[in-house]
Each structure stands twice: as C-alpha cells, then as structure tokens.
C-alpha cells in the first residue's frame, strides 16, 4: 500500500535584514517539492512575530493571534526541515524563540537540517539544534545538507553552484526523513505519543 505524502514544514531560521536564508530555503523547497512523497509548507521565522518575552500559559491577545496562524501549521506537519545559518557557533535567536513557543507539536516527528555558514557550513548550529530537539522528543536525521562559505555558494539565479552534489545531499537527507516520518506517523496512529 502506498503511503500518503508526508507533510513537510520547512522552517527558515534567520530573520536578519539582508539574510541569505530565503535563497537557501527556496532552493531546498523546490527540491522537496519535486518529490511525490512530500507536500511542502515553508514557514519563515521572519513572518512569525512571536514575542521574545517567551511562551506563557496566558499569551497576550496579539500573541494568541500569531499562534493561531503558526501553531496549526507546525502541529499538522509530519516532518520538519530547519534551514539554519551559524551565528557565533550556534543557531539564530529568532529560530530558538519559534521553537520554544511550541512543545507538543514537535514530539515524535523527524527533523532534518539544511545549514550554511563560513568554514563550518553551519554544522555547529546543527549540533546545538540536535540537543534542543532531543529535549522536545523529536528525532533528528543523521544526514544534513550543508553550505560552506555560503556567501559564494549560490549563483545569481539563487541556485547552488555545486548543484549535482547539493541535489544528491538533499535527496539523501529527504530519503531518511521520509522513512522516519512514515515510521513515526504509523507509530503515533497506533499509539499516541504521551510523555
Ligand atoms: C552575528 C553573526 C555571527 C556569525 N557567526 C558565524 C560563525 O560563528 N560561524 C560561521 O561559520 N559563520 C558565522 N556567521 C556567518 C553567517 O553564517 C553567514 O553570514 C550567513 O549568511 C548568515 O545567515 P543569514 O544571511 O541567513 O542571516 C555569522 C554571521 C553573523 C551575522
């Protein structure tokens, strides 16, 4: 029996003016969008004005409004890919804020990473995010897509200069993500995840 397409939410983690993030996310969303086993929703952290005063049991009315738009999209996703740069050997504060405003929505779901930065290709940000998502009972994917020297990694059309290698890395990571997403979706349907 064929599985239903996995609902993948791609989260663009940088919110900086002049950021590279949307270029990276748009390329990756196009790669994911070519697959019949995925449907794609792109969530840009820059479009989610969640207060830095942090999550609370009784959010202010303006936060209730923001959450009403964003939380169902995170809840309904079967899998996530986080597109993250590296800032000072870690991930952006705005991305952490979006993660922290949600708890149950991440549970028992897989999370893949597309990272970018200087020499390290953003991998230190990814390793920090693995610890964050472990705390949230999410399953992180071993293979990643990573762009070293990211300022030089994309052409004027917004495509990776090393397209073949990047497409192969994206396929590898997405194949693993889909396997885990199907396995965990079946498991959640059989036994709701409660901790
Ligand atoms: C505040 C800041 C800190 C940074 N720290 C690092 C770093 O520790 N390691 C690294 O490889 N690149 C670092 N960079 C380079 C960024 O990864 C690179 O500029 C990337 O394009 C930032 O993503 P964005 O353009 O989507 O905001 C840093 C950039 C900024 C703005």
mmCIF file of C-alpha atoms and ligand atoms in Angstrom:
data_model
loop_
_atom_site.group_PDB
_atom_site.id
_atom_site.type_symbol
_atom_site.label_atom_id
_atom_site.label_comp_id
_atom_site.label_asym_id
_atom_site.label_seq_id
_atom_site.Cartn_x
_atom_site.Cartn_y
_atom_site.Cartn_z
ATOM 1 C CA UNK A 1 0.000 0.000 0.000
ATOM 2 C CA UNK A 2 1.326 3.433 -0.916
ATOM 3 C CA UNK A 3 1.837 5.896 1.929
ATOM 4 C CA UNK A 4 0.086 9.273 1.905
ATOM 5 C CA UNK A 5 2.524 12.121 1.133
ATOM 6 C CA UNK A 6 4.383 13.339 4.192
ATOM 7 C CA UNK A 7 3.507 16.902 5.198
ATOM 8 C CA UNK A 8 6.881 18.609 5.427
ATOM 9 C CA UNK A 9 7.284 22.018 7.082
ATOM 10 C CA UNK A 10 10.493 23.788 6.057
ATOM 11 C CA UNK A 11 11.454 26.398 8.641
ATOM 12 C CA UNK A 12 13.641 29.315 7.584
ATOM 13 C CA UNK A 13 15.506 30.197 10.754
ATOM 14 C CA UNK A 14 17.236 33.501 10.046
ATOM 15 C CA UNK A 15 15.356 36.785 10.313
ATOM 16 C CA UNK A 16 18.230 39.201 9.648
ATOM 17 C CA UNK A 17 17.771 42.064 7.158
ATOM 18 C CA UNK A 18 19.774 41.143 4.058
ATOM 19 C CA UNK A 19 19.810 37.450 5.020
ATOM 20 C CA UNK A 20 20.715 34.574 2.736
ATOM 21 C CA UNK A 21 18.160 32.284 4.397
ATOM 22 C CA UNK A 22 15.299 32.597 1.880
ATOM 23 C CA UNK A 23 17.631 31.779 -1.023
ATOM 24 C CA UNK A 24 18.710 28.570 0.709
ATOM 25 C CA UNK A 25 15.158 27.693 1.778
ATOM 26 C CA UNK A 26 13.645 28.364 -1.655
ATOM 27 C CA UNK A 27 16.161 26.122 -3.367
ATOM 28 C CA UNK A 28 15.562 23.360 -0.838
ATOM 29 C CA UNK A 29 11.760 23.758 -1.010
ATOM 30 C CA UNK A 30 11.958 23.318 -4.784
ATOM 31 C CA UNK A 31 13.991 20.119 -4.333
ATOM 32 C CA UNK A 32 11.465 18.774 -1.821
ATOM 33 C CA UNK A 33 8.562 19.946 -3.995
ATOM 34 C CA UNK A 34 9.674 17.716 -6.879
ATOM 35 C CA UNK A 35 9.018 14.599 -4.798
ATOM 36 C CA UNK A 36 5.699 12.763 -4.872
ATOM 37 C CA UNK A 37 6.154 11.555 -1.295
ATOM 38 C CA UNK A 38 6.093 15.110 0.159
ATOM 39 C CA UNK A 39 3.859 18.156 0.366
ATOM 40 C CA UNK A 40 5.691 21.310 1.418
ATOM 41 C CA UNK A 41 4.837 24.261 3.655
ATOM 42 C CA UNK A 42 7.531 26.915 4.057
ATOM 43 C CA UNK A 43 7.467 28.716 7.417
ATOM 44 C CA UNK A 44 9.661 31.806 7.573
ATOM 45 C CA UNK A 45 10.589 32.770 11.135
ATOM 46 C CA UNK A 46 10.704 36.378 9.935
ATOM 47 C CA UNK A 47 6.930 36.202 9.304
ATOM 48 C CA UNK A 48 6.176 34.917 12.805
ATOM 49 C CA UNK A 49 6.375 37.858 15.243
ATOM 50 C CA UNK A 50 6.370 35.871 18.468
ATOM 51 C CA UNK A 51 7.352 37.925 21.483
ATOM 52 C CA UNK A 52 10.846 37.492 22.894
ATOM 53 C CA UNK A 53 9.325 37.650 26.358
ATOM 54 C CA UNK A 54 8.753 33.970 25.773
ATOM 55 C CA UNK A 55 5.990 31.419 25.956
ATOM 56 C CA UNK A 56 3.447 31.739 28.702
ATOM 57 C CA UNK A 57 0.270 29.905 29.721
ATOM 58 C CA UNK A 58 -1.802 33.025 29.060
ATOM 59 C CA UNK A 59 -0.374 34.737 25.962
ATOM 60 C CA UNK A 60 -1.339 38.337 25.247
ATOM 61 C CA UNK A 61 -4.101 38.787 22.629
ATOM 62 C CA UNK A 62 -1.625 39.732 19.892
ATOM 63 C CA UNK A 63 0.368 36.553 20.595
ATOM 64 C CA UNK A 64 -2.824 34.473 20.545
ATOM 65 C CA UNK A 65 -3.378 35.836 17.040
ATOM 66 C CA UNK A 66 0.148 34.949 15.897
ATOM 67 C CA UNK A 67 -0.094 31.473 17.438
ATOM 68 C CA UNK A 68 -3.477 30.852 15.782
ATOM 69 C CA UNK A 69 -1.776 31.209 12.410
ATOM 70 C CA UNK A 70 1.502 29.402 13.044
ATOM 71 C CA UNK A 71 0.804 26.636 15.586
ATOM 72 C CA UNK A 72 -1.643 24.611 13.432
ATOM 73 C CA UNK A 73 0.929 24.578 10.636
ATOM 74 C CA UNK A 74 3.546 23.121 12.994
ATOM 75 C CA UNK A 75 1.012 20.749 14.542
ATOM 76 C CA UNK A 76 -0.145 19.377 11.185
ATOM 77 C CA UNK A 77 3.377 18.729 9.877
ATOM 78 C CA UNK A 78 4.605 15.124 9.855
ATOM 79 C CA UNK A 79 8.234 16.203 9.489
ATOM 80 C CA UNK A 80 10.421 19.303 9.607
ATOM 81 C CA UNK A 81 13.495 20.618 7.882
ATOM 82 C CA UNK A 82 15.171 23.517 9.648
ATOM 83 C CA UNK A 83 17.206 25.837 7.418
ATOM 84 C CA UNK A 84 19.729 27.429 9.738
ATOM 85 C CA UNK A 85 22.778 29.670 9.496
ATOM 86 C CA UNK A 86 25.508 29.638 12.090
ATOM 87 C CA UNK A 87 25.796 32.713 14.326
ATOM 88 C CA UNK A 88 28.664 32.670 16.837
ATOM 89 C CA UNK A 89 28.970 28.894 16.660
ATOM 90 C CA UNK A 90 25.251 28.303 17.184
ATOM 91 C CA UNK A 91 21.787 28.933 15.685
ATOM 92 C CA UNK A 92 19.811 32.218 15.480
ATOM 93 C CA UNK A 93 17.858 33.514 18.469
ATOM 94 C CA UNK A 94 14.706 34.028 16.388
ATOM 95 C CA UNK A 95 14.678 30.355 15.454
ATOM 96 C CA UNK A 96 15.022 29.313 19.092
ATOM 97 C CA UNK A 97 12.141 31.597 20.009
ATOM 98 C CA UNK A 98 9.875 29.976 17.404
ATOM 99 C CA UNK A 99 10.900 26.521 18.678
ATOM 100 C CA UNK A 100 10.374 27.465 22.327
ATOM 101 C CA UNK A 101 6.843 28.761 21.783
ATOM 102 C CA UNK A 102 5.829 25.198 20.864
ATOM 103 C CA UNK A 103 6.136 21.965 22.807
ATOM 104 C CA UNK A 104 3.904 19.055 21.834
ATOM 105 C CA UNK A 105 3.909 19.968 18.133
ATOM 106 C CA UNK A 106 7.465 18.632 17.692
ATOM 107 C CA UNK A 107 7.034 15.357 19.516
ATOM 108 C CA UNK A 108 7.709 12.006 17.840
ATOM 109 C CA UNK A 109 8.431 13.673 14.495
ATOM 110 C CA UNK A 110 11.661 13.764 12.460
ATOM 111 C CA UNK A 111 13.730 16.907 11.941
ATOM 112 C CA UNK A 112 16.290 17.351 9.168
ATOM 113 C CA UNK A 113 18.721 20.227 8.713
ATOM 114 C CA UNK A 114 19.997 22.437 5.916
ATOM 115 C CA UNK A 115 22.811 24.558 7.288
ATOM 116 C CA UNK A 116 25.086 27.271 5.993
ATOM 117 C CA UNK A 117 27.851 29.483 7.243
ATOM 118 C CA UNK A 118 31.574 30.036 6.832
ATOM 119 C CA UNK A 119 34.208 27.296 7.067
ATOM 120 C CA UNK A 120 31.987 25.063 9.202
ATOM 121 C CA UNK A 121 28.961 25.167 6.896
ATOM 122 C CA UNK A 122 26.721 25.827 9.888
ATOM 123 C CA UNK A 123 27.320 22.374 11.360
ATOM 124 C CA UNK A 124 27.889 23.717 14.863
ATOM 125 C CA UNK A 125 24.404 25.253 14.734
ATOM 126 C CA UNK A 126 23.038 21.843 13.672
ATOM 127 C CA UNK A 127 24.738 20.026 16.536
ATOM 128 C CA UNK A 128 23.254 22.502 19.028
ATOM 129 C CA UNK A 129 19.812 22.097 17.465
ATOM 130 C CA UNK A 130 20.037 18.319 17.813
ATOM 131 C CA UNK A 131 20.210 18.756 21.593
ATOM 132 C CA UNK A 132 17.246 21.144 21.558
ATOM 133 C CA UNK A 133 15.080 18.773 19.535
ATOM 134 C CA UNK A 134 16.087 15.776 21.668
ATOM 135 C CA UNK A 135 14.655 17.639 24.653
ATOM 136 C CA UNK A 136 11.444 18.128 22.654
ATOM 137 C CA UNK A 137 11.173 14.373 21.897
ATOM 138 C CA UNK A 138 11.883 14.873 18.200
ATOM 139 C CA UNK A 139 14.080 12.592 16.096
ATOM 140 C CA UNK A 140 16.909 14.317 14.212
ATOM 141 C CA UNK A 141 18.124 12.981 10.874
ATOM 142 C CA UNK A 142 21.747 11.909 10.531
ATOM 143 C CA UNK A 143 22.476 13.271 7.051
ATOM 144 C CA UNK A 144 22.441 17.014 6.502
ATOM 145 C CA UNK A 145 22.733 19.430 3.610
ATOM 146 C CA UNK A 146 25.416 21.986 4.313
ATOM 147 C CA UNK A 147 26.865 25.008 2.539
ATOM 148 C CA UNK A 148 30.384 26.108 3.426
ATOM 149 C CA UNK A 149 31.453 29.651 2.521
ATOM 150 C CA UNK A 150 27.787 30.336 1.898
ATOM 151 C CA UNK A 151 28.232 33.858 0.515
ATOM 152 C CA UNK A 152 29.869 32.240 -2.532
ATOM 153 C CA UNK A 153 27.773 29.081 -2.702
ATOM 154 C CA UNK A 154 24.808 30.323 -4.783
ATOM 155 C CA UNK A 155 24.663 31.774 -8.300
ATOM 156 C CA UNK A 156 22.677 34.841 -9.373
ATOM 157 C CA UNK A 157 19.620 32.650 -10.016
ATOM 158 C CA UNK A 158 19.674 31.529 -6.378
ATOM 159 C CA UNK A 159 20.839 28.015 -7.241
ATOM 160 C CA UNK A 160 23.804 26.227 -5.655
ATOM 161 C CA UNK A 161 26.916 26.487 -7.798
ATOM 162 C CA UNK A 162 27.674 22.842 -7.000
ATOM 163 C CA UNK A 163 24.209 21.716 -8.000
ATOM 164 C CA UNK A 164 24.765 17.991 -8.506
ATOM 165 C CA UNK A 165 26.370 17.487 -5.098
ATOM 166 C CA UNK A 166 23.747 19.622 -3.344
ATOM 167 C CA UNK A 167 20.862 17.823 -5.035
ATOM 168 C CA UNK A 168 22.382 14.473 -4.048
ATOM 169 C CA UNK A 169 22.770 15.630 -0.438
ATOM 170 C CA UNK A 170 19.169 16.884 -0.375
ATOM 171 C CA UNK A 171 17.889 13.571 -1.747
ATOM 172 C CA UNK A 172 19.898 11.584 0.788
ATOM 173 C CA UNK A 173 18.598 13.609 3.716
ATOM 174 C CA UNK A 174 14.990 13.638 2.442
ATOM 175 C CA UNK A 175 15.018 9.854 1.857
ATOM 176 C CA UNK A 176 15.977 9.370 5.515
ATOM 177 C CA UNK A 177 13.464 11.972 6.684
ATOM 178 C CA UNK A 178 10.591 10.331 4.775
ATOM 179 C CA UNK A 179 11.473 6.903 6.191
ATOM 180 C CA UNK A 180 11.343 8.240 9.737
ATOM 181 C CA UNK A 181 8.259 10.349 9.060
ATOM 182 C CA UNK A 182 6.297 7.328 7.816
ATOM 183 C CA UNK A 183 7.524 5.134 10.666
ATOM 184 C CA UNK A 184 6.669 7.703 13.321
ATOM 185 C CA UNK A 185 3.343 8.632 11.718
ATOM 186 C CA UNK A 186 2.284 4.966 11.791
ATOM 187 C CA UNK A 187 3.502 4.632 15.376
ATOM 188 C CA UNK A 188 1.626 7.775 16.509
ATOM 189 C CA UNK A 189 -1.555 6.498 14.859
ATOM 190 C CA UNK A 190 -1.198 3.154 16.628
ATOM 191 C CA UNK A 191 -0.194 4.543 19.997
ATOM 192 C CA UNK A 192 -0.486 8.287 20.651
ATOM 193 C CA UNK A 193 2.827 9.586 21.978
ATOM 194 C CA UNK A 194 2.396 10.673 25.573
ATOM 195 C CA UNK A 195 5.200 11.633 27.913
HETATM 196 C C1 LIG B 1 26.100 37.638 14.083
HETATM 197 C C2 LIG B 1 26.742 36.676 13.121
HETATM 198 C C3 LIG B 1 27.573 35.693 13.610
HETATM 199 C C4 LIG B 1 28.165 34.782 12.745
HETATM 200 N N1 LIG B 1 28.912 33.772 13.253
HETATM 201 C C5 LIG B 1 29.364 32.800 12.438
HETATM 202 C C6 LIG B 1 30.044 31.678 12.975
HETATM 203 O O1 LIG B 1 30.234 31.542 14.170
HETATM 204 N N2 LIG B 1 30.451 30.719 12.127
HETATM 205 C C7 LIG B 1 30.244 30.800 10.781
HETATM 206 O O2 LIG B 1 30.633 29.899 10.047
HETATM 207 N N3 LIG B 1 29.615 31.869 10.233
HETATM 208 C C8 LIG B 1 29.155 32.859 11.030
HETATM 209 N N4 LIG B 1 28.497 33.933 10.509
HETATM 210 C C9 LIG B 1 28.290 33.982 9.060
HETATM 211 C C10 LIG B 1 26.867 33.568 8.716
HETATM 212 O O3 LIG B 1 26.670 32.191 8.898
HETATM 213 C C11 LIG B 1 26.535 33.985 7.290
HETATM 214 O O4 LIG B 1 26.681 35.387 7.217
HETATM 215 C C12 LIG B 1 25.116 33.627 6.892
HETATM 216 O O5 LIG B 1 24.834 34.177 5.634
HETATM 217 C C13 LIG B 1 24.110 34.158 7.904
HETATM 218 O O6 LIG B 1 22.827 33.734 7.542
HETATM 219 P P1 LIG B 1 21.720 34.791 7.087
HETATM 220 O O7 LIG B 1 22.354 35.576 5.945
HETATM 221 O O8 LIG B 1 20.557 33.972 6.594
HETATM 222 O O9 LIG B 1 21.411 35.632 8.247
HETATM 223 C C14 LIG B 1 27.931 34.872 11.343
HETATM 224 C C15 LIG B 1 27.109 35.895 10.870
HETATM 225 C C16 LIG B 1 26.512 36.779 11.730
HETATM 226 C C17 LIG B 1 25.584 37.840 11.190
#
